[in-house]
Coordinates of C-alpha atoms and ligand atoms in Angstrom, one line a residue:
X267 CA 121.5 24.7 108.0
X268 CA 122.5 27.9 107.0
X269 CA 121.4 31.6 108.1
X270 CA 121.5 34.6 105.4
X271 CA 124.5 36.0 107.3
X272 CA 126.4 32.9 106.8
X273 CA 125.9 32.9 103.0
X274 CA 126.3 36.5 102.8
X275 CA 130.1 36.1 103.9
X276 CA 129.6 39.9 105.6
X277 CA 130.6 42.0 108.4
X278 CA 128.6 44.1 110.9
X279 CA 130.1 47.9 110.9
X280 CA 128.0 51.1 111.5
X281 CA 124.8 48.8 111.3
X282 CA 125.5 47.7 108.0
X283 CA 126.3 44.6 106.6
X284 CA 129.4 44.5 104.5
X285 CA 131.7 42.5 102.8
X286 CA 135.5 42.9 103.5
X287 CA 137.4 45.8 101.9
X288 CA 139.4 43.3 100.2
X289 CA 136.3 41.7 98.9
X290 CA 137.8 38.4 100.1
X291 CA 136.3 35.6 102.2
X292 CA 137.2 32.3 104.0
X293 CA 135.6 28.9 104.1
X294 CA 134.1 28.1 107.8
X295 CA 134.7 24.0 108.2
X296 CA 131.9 21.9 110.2
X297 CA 134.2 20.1 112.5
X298 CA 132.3 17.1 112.4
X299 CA 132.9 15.7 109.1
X300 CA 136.1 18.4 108.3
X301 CA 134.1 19.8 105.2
X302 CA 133.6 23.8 104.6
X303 CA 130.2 25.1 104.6
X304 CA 129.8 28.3 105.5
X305 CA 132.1 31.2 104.4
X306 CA 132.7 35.2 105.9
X307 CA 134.4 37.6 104.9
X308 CA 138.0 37.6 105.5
X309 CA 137.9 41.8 107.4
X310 CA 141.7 43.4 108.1
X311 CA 142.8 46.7 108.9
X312 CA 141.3 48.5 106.6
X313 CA 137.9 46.9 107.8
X314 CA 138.7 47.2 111.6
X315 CA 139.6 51.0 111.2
X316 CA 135.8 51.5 109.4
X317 CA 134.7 49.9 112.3
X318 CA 136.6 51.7 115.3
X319 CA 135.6 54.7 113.7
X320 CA 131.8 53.8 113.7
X321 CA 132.6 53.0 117.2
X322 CA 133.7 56.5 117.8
X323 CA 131.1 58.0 116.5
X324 CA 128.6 56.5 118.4
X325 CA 130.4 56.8 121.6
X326 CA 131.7 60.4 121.2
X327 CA 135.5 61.5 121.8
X328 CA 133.8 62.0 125.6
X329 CA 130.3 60.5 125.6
X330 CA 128.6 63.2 123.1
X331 CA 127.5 60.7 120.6
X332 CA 124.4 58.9 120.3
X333 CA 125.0 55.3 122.5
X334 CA 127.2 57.9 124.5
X335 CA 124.3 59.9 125.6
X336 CA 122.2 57.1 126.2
X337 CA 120.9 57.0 129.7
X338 CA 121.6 54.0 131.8
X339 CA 118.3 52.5 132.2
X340 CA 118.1 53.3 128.3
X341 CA 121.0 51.1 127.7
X342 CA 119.6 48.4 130.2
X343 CA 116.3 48.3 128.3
X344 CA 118.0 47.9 125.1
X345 CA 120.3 44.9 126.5
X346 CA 116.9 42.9 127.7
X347 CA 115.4 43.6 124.7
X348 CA 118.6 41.8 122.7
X349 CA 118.3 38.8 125.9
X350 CA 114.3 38.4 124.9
X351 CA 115.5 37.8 121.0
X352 CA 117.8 35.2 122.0
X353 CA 115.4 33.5 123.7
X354 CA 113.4 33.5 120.7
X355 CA 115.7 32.8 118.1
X356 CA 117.7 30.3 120.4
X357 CA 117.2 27.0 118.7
X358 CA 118.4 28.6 115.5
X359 CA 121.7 30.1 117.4
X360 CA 122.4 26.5 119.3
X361 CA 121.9 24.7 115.9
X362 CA 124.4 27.5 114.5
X363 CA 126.8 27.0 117.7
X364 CA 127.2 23.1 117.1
X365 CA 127.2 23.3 113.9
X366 CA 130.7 25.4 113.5
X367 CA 131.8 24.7 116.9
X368 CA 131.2 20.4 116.9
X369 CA 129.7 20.7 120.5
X370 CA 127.3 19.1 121.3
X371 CA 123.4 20.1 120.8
X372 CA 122.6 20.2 124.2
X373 CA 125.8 22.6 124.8
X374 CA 124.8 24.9 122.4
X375 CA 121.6 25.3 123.9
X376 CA 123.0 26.1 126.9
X377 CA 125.3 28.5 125.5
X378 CA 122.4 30.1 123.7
X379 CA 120.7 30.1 127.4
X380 CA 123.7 31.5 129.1
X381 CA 123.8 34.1 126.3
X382 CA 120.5 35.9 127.1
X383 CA 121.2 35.3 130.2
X384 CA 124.2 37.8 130.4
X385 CA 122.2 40.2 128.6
X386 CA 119.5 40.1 131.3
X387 CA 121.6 40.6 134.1
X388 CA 123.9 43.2 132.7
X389 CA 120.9 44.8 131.5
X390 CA 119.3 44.9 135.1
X391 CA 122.9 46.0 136.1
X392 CA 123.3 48.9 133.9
X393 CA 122.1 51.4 136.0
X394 CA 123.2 50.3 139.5
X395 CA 126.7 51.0 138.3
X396 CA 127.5 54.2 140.4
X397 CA 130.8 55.9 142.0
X398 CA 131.0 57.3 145.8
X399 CA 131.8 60.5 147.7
X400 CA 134.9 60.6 149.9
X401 CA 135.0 62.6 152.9
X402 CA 138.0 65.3 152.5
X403 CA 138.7 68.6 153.6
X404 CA 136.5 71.2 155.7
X405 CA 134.8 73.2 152.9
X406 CA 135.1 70.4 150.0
X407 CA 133.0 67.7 148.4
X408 CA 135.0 64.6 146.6
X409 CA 132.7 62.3 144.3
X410 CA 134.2 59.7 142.0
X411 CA 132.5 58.9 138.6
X412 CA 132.4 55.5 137.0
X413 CA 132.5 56.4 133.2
X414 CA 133.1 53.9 130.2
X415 CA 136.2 53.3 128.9
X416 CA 134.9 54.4 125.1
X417 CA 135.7 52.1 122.5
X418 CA 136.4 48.6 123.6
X419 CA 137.9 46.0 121.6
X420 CA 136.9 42.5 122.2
X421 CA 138.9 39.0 120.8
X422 CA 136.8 36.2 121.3
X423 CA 137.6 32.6 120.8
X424 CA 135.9 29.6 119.0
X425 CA 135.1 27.2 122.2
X426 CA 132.5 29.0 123.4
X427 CA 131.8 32.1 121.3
X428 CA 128.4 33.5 122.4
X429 CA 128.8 33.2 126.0
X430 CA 132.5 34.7 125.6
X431 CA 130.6 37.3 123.5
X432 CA 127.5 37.7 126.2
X433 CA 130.0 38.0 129.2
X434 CA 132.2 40.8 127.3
X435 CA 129.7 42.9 125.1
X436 CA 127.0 42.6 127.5
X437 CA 129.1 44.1 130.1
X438 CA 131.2 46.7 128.2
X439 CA 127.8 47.6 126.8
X440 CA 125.9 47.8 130.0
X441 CA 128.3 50.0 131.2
X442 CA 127.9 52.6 128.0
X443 CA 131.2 51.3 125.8
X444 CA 130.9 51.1 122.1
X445 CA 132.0 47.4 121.0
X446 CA 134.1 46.5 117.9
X447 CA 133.6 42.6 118.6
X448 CA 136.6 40.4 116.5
X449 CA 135.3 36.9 117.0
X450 CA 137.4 33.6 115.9
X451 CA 137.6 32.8 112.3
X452 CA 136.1 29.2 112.9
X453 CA 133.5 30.1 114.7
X454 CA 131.6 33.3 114.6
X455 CA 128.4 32.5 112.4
X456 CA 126.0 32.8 115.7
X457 CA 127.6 36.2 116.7
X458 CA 126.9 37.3 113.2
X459 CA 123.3 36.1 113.6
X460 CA 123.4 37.9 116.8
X461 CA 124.7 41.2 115.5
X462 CA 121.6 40.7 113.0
X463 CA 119.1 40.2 115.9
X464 CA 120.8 43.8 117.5
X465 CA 120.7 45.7 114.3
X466 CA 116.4 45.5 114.4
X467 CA 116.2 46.7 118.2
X468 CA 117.2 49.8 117.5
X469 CA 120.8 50.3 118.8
X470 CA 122.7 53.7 117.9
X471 CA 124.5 53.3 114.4
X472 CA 128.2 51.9 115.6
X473 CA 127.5 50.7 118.9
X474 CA 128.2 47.5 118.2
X475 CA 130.6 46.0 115.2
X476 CA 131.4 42.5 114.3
X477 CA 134.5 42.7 111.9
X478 CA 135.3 38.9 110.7
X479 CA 138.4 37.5 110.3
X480 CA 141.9 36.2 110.6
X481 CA 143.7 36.5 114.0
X482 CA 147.0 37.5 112.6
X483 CA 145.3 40.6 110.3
X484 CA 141.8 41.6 112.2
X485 CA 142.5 40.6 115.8
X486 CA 146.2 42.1 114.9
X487 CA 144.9 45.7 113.4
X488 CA 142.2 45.6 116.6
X489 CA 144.7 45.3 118.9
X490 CA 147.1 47.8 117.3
X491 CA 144.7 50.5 116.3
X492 CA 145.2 54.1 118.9
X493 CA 141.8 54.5 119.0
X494 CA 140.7 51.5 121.1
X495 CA 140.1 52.2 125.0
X496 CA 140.1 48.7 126.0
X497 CA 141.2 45.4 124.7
X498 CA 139.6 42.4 126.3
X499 CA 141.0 38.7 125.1
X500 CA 140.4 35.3 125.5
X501 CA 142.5 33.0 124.0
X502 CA 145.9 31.2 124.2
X503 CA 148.5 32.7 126.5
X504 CA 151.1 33.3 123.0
X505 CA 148.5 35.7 121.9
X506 CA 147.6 37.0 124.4
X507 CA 151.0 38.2 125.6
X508 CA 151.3 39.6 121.8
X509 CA 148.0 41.1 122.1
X510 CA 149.1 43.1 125.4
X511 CA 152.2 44.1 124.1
X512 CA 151.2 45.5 120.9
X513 CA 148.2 47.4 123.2
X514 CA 151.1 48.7 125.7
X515 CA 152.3 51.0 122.6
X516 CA 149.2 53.5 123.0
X517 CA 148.8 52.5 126.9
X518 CA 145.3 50.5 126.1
X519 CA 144.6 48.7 129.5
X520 CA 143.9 45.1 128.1
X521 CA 141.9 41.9 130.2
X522 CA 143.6 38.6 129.6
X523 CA 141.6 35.4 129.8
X524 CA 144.2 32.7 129.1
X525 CA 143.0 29.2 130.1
X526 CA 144.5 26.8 132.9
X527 CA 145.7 24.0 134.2
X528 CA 142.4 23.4 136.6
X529 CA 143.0 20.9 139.5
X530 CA 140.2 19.2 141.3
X531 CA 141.6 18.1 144.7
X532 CA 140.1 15.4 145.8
X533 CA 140.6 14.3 149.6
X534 CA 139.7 10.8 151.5
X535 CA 136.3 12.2 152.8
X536 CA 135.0 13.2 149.9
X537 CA 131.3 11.7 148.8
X538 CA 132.5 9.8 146.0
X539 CA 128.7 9.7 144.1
X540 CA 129.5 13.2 144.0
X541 CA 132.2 13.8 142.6
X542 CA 132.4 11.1 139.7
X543 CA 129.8 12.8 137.4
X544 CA 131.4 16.2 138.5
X545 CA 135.1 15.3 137.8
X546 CA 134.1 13.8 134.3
X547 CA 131.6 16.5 133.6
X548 CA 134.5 19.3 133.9
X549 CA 137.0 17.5 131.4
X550 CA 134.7 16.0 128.9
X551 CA 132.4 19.4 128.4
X552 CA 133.0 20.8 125.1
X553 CA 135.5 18.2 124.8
X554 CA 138.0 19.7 127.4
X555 CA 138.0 22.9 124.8
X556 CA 136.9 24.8 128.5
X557 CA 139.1 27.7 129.7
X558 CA 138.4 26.2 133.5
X559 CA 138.3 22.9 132.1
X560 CA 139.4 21.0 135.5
X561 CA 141.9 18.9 133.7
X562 CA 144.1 17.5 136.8
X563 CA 142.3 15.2 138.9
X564 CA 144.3 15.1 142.6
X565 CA 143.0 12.8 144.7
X566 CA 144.2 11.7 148.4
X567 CA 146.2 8.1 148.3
X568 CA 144.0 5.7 150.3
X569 CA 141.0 6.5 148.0
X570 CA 143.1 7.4 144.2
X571 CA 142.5 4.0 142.9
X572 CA 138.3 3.4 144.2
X573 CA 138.0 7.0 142.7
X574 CA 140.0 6.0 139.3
X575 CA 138.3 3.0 138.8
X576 CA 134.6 4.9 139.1
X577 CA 136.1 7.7 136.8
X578 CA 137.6 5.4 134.5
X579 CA 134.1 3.1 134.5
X580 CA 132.2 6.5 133.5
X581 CA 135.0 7.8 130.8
X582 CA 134.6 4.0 129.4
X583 CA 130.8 4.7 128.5
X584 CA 131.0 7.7 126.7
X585 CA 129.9 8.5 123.0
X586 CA 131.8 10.9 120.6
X587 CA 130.2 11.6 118.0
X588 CA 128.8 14.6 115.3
X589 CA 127.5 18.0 117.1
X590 CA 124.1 17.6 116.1
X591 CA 123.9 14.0 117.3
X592 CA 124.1 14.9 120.8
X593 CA 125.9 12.4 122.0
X594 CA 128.3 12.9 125.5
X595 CA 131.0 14.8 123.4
X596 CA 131.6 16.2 120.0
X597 CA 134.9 16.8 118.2
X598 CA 137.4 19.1 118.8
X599 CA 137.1 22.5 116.3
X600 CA 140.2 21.7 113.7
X601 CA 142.9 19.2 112.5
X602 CA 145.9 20.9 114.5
X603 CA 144.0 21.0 117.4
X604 CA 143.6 17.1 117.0
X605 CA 147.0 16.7 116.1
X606 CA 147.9 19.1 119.6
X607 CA 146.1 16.3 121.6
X608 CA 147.7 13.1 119.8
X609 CA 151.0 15.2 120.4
X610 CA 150.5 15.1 124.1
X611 CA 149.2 11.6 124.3
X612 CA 152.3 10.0 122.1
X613 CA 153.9 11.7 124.9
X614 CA 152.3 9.9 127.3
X615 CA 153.2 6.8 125.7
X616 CA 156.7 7.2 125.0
X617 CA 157.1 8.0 128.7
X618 CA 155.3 5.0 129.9
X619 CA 152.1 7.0 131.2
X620 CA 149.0 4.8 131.9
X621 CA 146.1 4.9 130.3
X622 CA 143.4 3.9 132.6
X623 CA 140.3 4.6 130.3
X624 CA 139.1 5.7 127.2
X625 CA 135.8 6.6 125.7
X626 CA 134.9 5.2 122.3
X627 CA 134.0 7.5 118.8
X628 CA 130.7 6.3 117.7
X629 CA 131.4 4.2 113.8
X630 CA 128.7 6.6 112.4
X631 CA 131.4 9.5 113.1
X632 CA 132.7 10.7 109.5
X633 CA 136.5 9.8 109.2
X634 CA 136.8 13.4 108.2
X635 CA 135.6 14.8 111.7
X636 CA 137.7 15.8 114.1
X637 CA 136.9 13.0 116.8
X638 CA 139.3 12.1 120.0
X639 CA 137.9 9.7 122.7
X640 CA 138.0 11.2 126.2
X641 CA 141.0 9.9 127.9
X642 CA 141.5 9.3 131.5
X643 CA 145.8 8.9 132.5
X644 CA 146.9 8.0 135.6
X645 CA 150.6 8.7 137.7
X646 CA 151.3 11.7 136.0
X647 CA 154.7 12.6 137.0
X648 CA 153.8 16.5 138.3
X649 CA 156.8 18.2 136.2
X650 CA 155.3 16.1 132.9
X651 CA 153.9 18.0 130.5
X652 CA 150.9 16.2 130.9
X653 CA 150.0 17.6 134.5
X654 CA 151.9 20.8 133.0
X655 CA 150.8 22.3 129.7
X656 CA 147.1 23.2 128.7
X657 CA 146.2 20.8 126.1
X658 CA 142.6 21.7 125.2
X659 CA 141.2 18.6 124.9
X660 CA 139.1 15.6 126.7
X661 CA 142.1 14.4 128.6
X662 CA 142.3 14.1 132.1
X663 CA 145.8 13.7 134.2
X664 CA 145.4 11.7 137.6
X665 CA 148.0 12.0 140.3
X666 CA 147.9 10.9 143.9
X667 CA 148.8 13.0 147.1
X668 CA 149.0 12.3 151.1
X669 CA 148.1 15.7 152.9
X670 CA 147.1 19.0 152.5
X671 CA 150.4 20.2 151.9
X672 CA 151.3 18.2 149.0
X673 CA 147.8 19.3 147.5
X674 CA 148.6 22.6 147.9
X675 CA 152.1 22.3 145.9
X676 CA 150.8 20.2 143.3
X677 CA 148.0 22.2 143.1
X678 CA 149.3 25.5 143.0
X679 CA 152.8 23.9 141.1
X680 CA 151.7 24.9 137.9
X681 CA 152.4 28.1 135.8
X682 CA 148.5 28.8 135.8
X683 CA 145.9 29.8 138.0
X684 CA 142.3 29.8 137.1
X685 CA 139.8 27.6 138.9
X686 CA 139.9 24.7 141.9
X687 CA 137.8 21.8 143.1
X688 CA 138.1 21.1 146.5
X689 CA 136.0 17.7 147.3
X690 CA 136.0 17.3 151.1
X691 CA 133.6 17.2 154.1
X692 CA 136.2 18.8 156.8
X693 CA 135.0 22.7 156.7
X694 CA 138.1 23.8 158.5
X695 CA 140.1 22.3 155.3
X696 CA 137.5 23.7 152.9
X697 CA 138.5 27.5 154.3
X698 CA 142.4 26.5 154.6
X699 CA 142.4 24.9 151.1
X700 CA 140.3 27.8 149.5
X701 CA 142.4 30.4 151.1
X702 CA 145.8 28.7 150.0
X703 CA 144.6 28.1 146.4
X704 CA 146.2 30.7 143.7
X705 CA 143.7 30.8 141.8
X706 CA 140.8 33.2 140.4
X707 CA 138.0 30.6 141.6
X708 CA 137.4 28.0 143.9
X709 CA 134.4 25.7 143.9
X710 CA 133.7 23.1 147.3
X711 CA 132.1 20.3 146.9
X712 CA 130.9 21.1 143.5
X713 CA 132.5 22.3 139.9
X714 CA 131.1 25.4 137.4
X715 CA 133.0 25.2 134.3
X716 CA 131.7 27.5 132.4
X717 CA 128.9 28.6 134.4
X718 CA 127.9 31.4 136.8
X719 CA 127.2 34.2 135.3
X720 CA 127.1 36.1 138.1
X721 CA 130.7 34.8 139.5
X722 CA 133.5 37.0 139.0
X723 CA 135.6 35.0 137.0
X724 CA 139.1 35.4 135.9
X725 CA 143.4 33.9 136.8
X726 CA 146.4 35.0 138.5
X727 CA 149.7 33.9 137.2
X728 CA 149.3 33.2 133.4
X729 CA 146.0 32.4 133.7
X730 CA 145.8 36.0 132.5
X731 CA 144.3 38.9 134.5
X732 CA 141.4 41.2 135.3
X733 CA 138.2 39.8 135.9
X734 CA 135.0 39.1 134.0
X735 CA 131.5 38.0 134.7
X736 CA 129.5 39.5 138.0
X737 CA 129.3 42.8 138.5
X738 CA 133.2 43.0 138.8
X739 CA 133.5 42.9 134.9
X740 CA 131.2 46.6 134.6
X741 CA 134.5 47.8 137.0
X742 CA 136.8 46.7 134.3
X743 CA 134.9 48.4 131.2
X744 CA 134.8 51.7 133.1
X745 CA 137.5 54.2 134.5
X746 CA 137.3 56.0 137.8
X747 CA 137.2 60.0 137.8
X748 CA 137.0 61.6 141.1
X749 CA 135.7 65.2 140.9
X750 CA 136.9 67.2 143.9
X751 CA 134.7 70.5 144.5
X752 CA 135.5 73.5 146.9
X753 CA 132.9 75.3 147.8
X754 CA 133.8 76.6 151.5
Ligands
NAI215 P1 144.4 32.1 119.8 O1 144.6 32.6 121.1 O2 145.4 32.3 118.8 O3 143.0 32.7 119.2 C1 142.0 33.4 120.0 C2 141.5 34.6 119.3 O4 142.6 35.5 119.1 C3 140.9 34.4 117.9 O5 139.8 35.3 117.7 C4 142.0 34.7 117.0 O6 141.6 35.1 115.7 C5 142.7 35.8 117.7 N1 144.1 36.1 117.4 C6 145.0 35.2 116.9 N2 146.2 35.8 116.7 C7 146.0 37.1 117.0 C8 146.9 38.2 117.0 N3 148.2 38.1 116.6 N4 146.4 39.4 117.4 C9 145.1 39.5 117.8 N5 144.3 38.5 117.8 C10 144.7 37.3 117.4 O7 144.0 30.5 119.9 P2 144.1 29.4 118.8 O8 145.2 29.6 117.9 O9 142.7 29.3 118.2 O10 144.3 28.1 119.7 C11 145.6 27.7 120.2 C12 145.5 27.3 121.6 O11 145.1 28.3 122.5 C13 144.6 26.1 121.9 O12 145.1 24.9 121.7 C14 144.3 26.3 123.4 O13 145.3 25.7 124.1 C15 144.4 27.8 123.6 N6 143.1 28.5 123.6 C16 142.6 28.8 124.9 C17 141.3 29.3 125.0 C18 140.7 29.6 126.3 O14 139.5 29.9 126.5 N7 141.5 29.6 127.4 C19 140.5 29.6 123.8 C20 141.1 29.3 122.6 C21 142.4 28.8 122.5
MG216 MG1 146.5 31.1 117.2

């Protein structure tokens, strides 16, 4: 299937469709049989400086332009109106999502769902954003202001681009920023169709811009250009460092969402029904392509090999197969990051890691697809790169521990910090584990990845910082002013 704004090969800038200055384009592949079938345009600088300017001008150089003006409740209407057409059009925008992601139908769907989801509550958010007064001096009155930043720059990636995109836009939006949106070049077609679903609800003229592209030209020239605000990323932590270094030369504050090395911790007292489904759920899910994918499974000696076996049983009986057949797990987005995962496994077997289970690609799976069975290895040594790196795919690392101590230092022994499982009944150790955890989120007794709209969400360590999602993230996509008035 293919929407006009796929075949147009255009960009979104100053609500208008365009093709790249350079009048060039690049092929979009369908991950689940490798083949191209899509294209857009191939944007740069020159494309992300038309755009930034549009941006301007609707925002203002202090709020005077048109989205600047807009009231609040204004810009909170316009936000549900955008999460109603999602609703409408979001079979199309799921079929679109699997298609040039490889996930799974039922994942797009609930990206689509999560999508107007974030639009609904940032929309009912958008005016209960509001500073304070500060009690001062005899004679005075202090207020602060909570104003937007301006023009905010946003770098999406491919795994999950419309609830990246819902999370980020909805909230620099809500809170009155003017977007220029540079989503990932293998995965951007429902963002487009999205822009197209703003464009006819009546959104100021620059508001919101969707320049298409290559990392290394249009995310580069987004996040060099002086006259973004406020750069928000999610993406690998190489990039991400680059990102916020080239930002640091005209002091743009920048959000880093860098992925993770997620633990679930699971202790002897833990309801094992539980936390099978859970455990598998939160690796396998977009096929481990999950920011707060929980990809170490740490589980208390005298129950690590009941728990392995039930894991491994469940990892045995999935299905991989293409997006749209909906089986448990699609492909991965592109050849290198296939060959990233068989990097990491050959690993594995050159040092003599286990494998305890594997899931099995379905024969009707093209050979040209991007296909890796979910994987399920056991004893990770904790300094192995295994239990170490991010890999970004459907393979789980197992390691045993005896107390809460050793959880903790395994736990916390890597050089990220995004989410935690802790599975256990004992609520003093729930508190002590969650309190110990350095982390940005930590579930008990249950696992979110990728859900919650309404959770603050975001790492510590290089895990990235600042924090999205909630009503936190409408903090981050404004600036304070305080106003301090004498009057006597
Ligand atoms: P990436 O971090 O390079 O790409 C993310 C976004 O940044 C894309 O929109 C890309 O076009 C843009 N980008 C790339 N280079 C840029 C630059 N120099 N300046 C500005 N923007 C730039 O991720 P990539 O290369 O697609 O994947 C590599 C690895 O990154 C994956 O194997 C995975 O480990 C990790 N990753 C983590 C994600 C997460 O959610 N934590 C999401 C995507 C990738
Ligand atoms: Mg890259």
């Amino acid at each position: 299937m293919e929407s006009a704004t796929a075949s147009r090969a255009q960009q979104f800038i100053g609500n208008r469709w365009v093709p790249a200055a350079n009048g060039q384009s690049l092929p979009v592949l369908d991950p689940s049989d490798g083949r191209p079938f899509a294209s857009i345009a191939r944007g740069g600088a020159p494309d992300i400086d038309a755009a930034v300017r549009a941006a301007r001008r609707a925002y203002g150089n202090s709020g005077e332009g048109a989205w600047g003006r807009t009231a609040a409740a204004e810009r909170g209407r316009v936000l549900a109106k955008l999460s109603q057409r999602v609703l409408d059009h979001a079979e199309e925008l799921a079929q679109l999502e699997s298609r040039t992601t490889g996930k799974p139908l039922k994942q797009g769907r609930a990206d689509a769902a999560a999508l107007a989801r974030y639009f609904e509550y940032y929309a009912g958010a958008a005016d209960k954003l509001h500073g304070e007064t500060i009690p001062y001096s005899n004679g005075m009155t202090v207020l602060t202001l909570r104003e937007p930043h301006g023009v905010t720059g946003h770098i999406i990636p491919w795994n999950y681009p419309m609830q990246i995109f819902g999370r980020s836009v909805g909230a620099a939006l809500a809170a009155g920023n003017a977007c220029v949106v540079k989503p990932a070049e293998d995965a951007c077609l429902s963002l487009l169709r999205v822009a197209d679903l703003a464009a006819e609800l009546g959104f100021p003229e620059g508001a919101l811009n969707v320049v298409t592209g290559l990392g290394s030209e249009a995310g580069a020239a987004l996040a060099a250009h002086a006259g973004v605000d406020h750069i928000s990323f999610t993406g690998s932590p190489v990039t991400g460092t680059a990102v916020a270094q080239v930002a640091a030369r005209h002091h743009c504050p920048v959000t880093l969402e860098l992925g993770g090395k997620s633990p679930q911790l699971v202790f002897a007292d833990a309801v094992l029904d539980e936390v099978v489904p859970v455990v598998v759920n939160a690796i396998v899910q977009n096929a481990g392509q999950t920011c707060s994918a929980g990809s170490r499974l740490l589980v208390q000696r005298p129950v690590y090999e009941a728990l392995l076996e039930r894991v491994g049983e469940r990892i045995s009986g999935l299905r991989v197969g293409p997006a749209l057949a909906d089986l448990d797990v699609g492909p991965l987005i592109r050849q290198n990051q296939l060959q990233r995962v068989w990097d990491f496994l050959s690993q594995a077997q050159v040092d003599g890691i286990p494998i305890a289970a594997q899931g099995v690609v379905v024969d009707s799976a093209p050979q040209s697809g991007f296909y890796q069975a979910p994987t399920l290895l056991r004893d990770v040594p904790p300094q192995h790169r295994i239990a170490q790196e991010e890999i970004f795919g459907p393979v789980l690392a197992a390691l045993p521990f005896d107390d809460e101590d050793e959880a903790l230092l395994l736990a916390n022994g890597t050089p990220f910090g995004l989410v935690a499982g802790v599975w256990t009944q004992d609520g003093g150790r729930q508190m002590r584990m969650a309190r110990r955890l350095r982390c940005g989120q930590v579930f008990i007794n249950n696992y979110g990845a990728g859900g919650g709209i309404e959770l603050p969400f975001g790492g510590v360590k290089s895990s990235g910082y600042g924090r999205e999602k909630g009503f936190e993230a409408l903090l981050g996509f404004t600036t304070l002013k305080t106003i301090a008035i004498k009057h006597g």
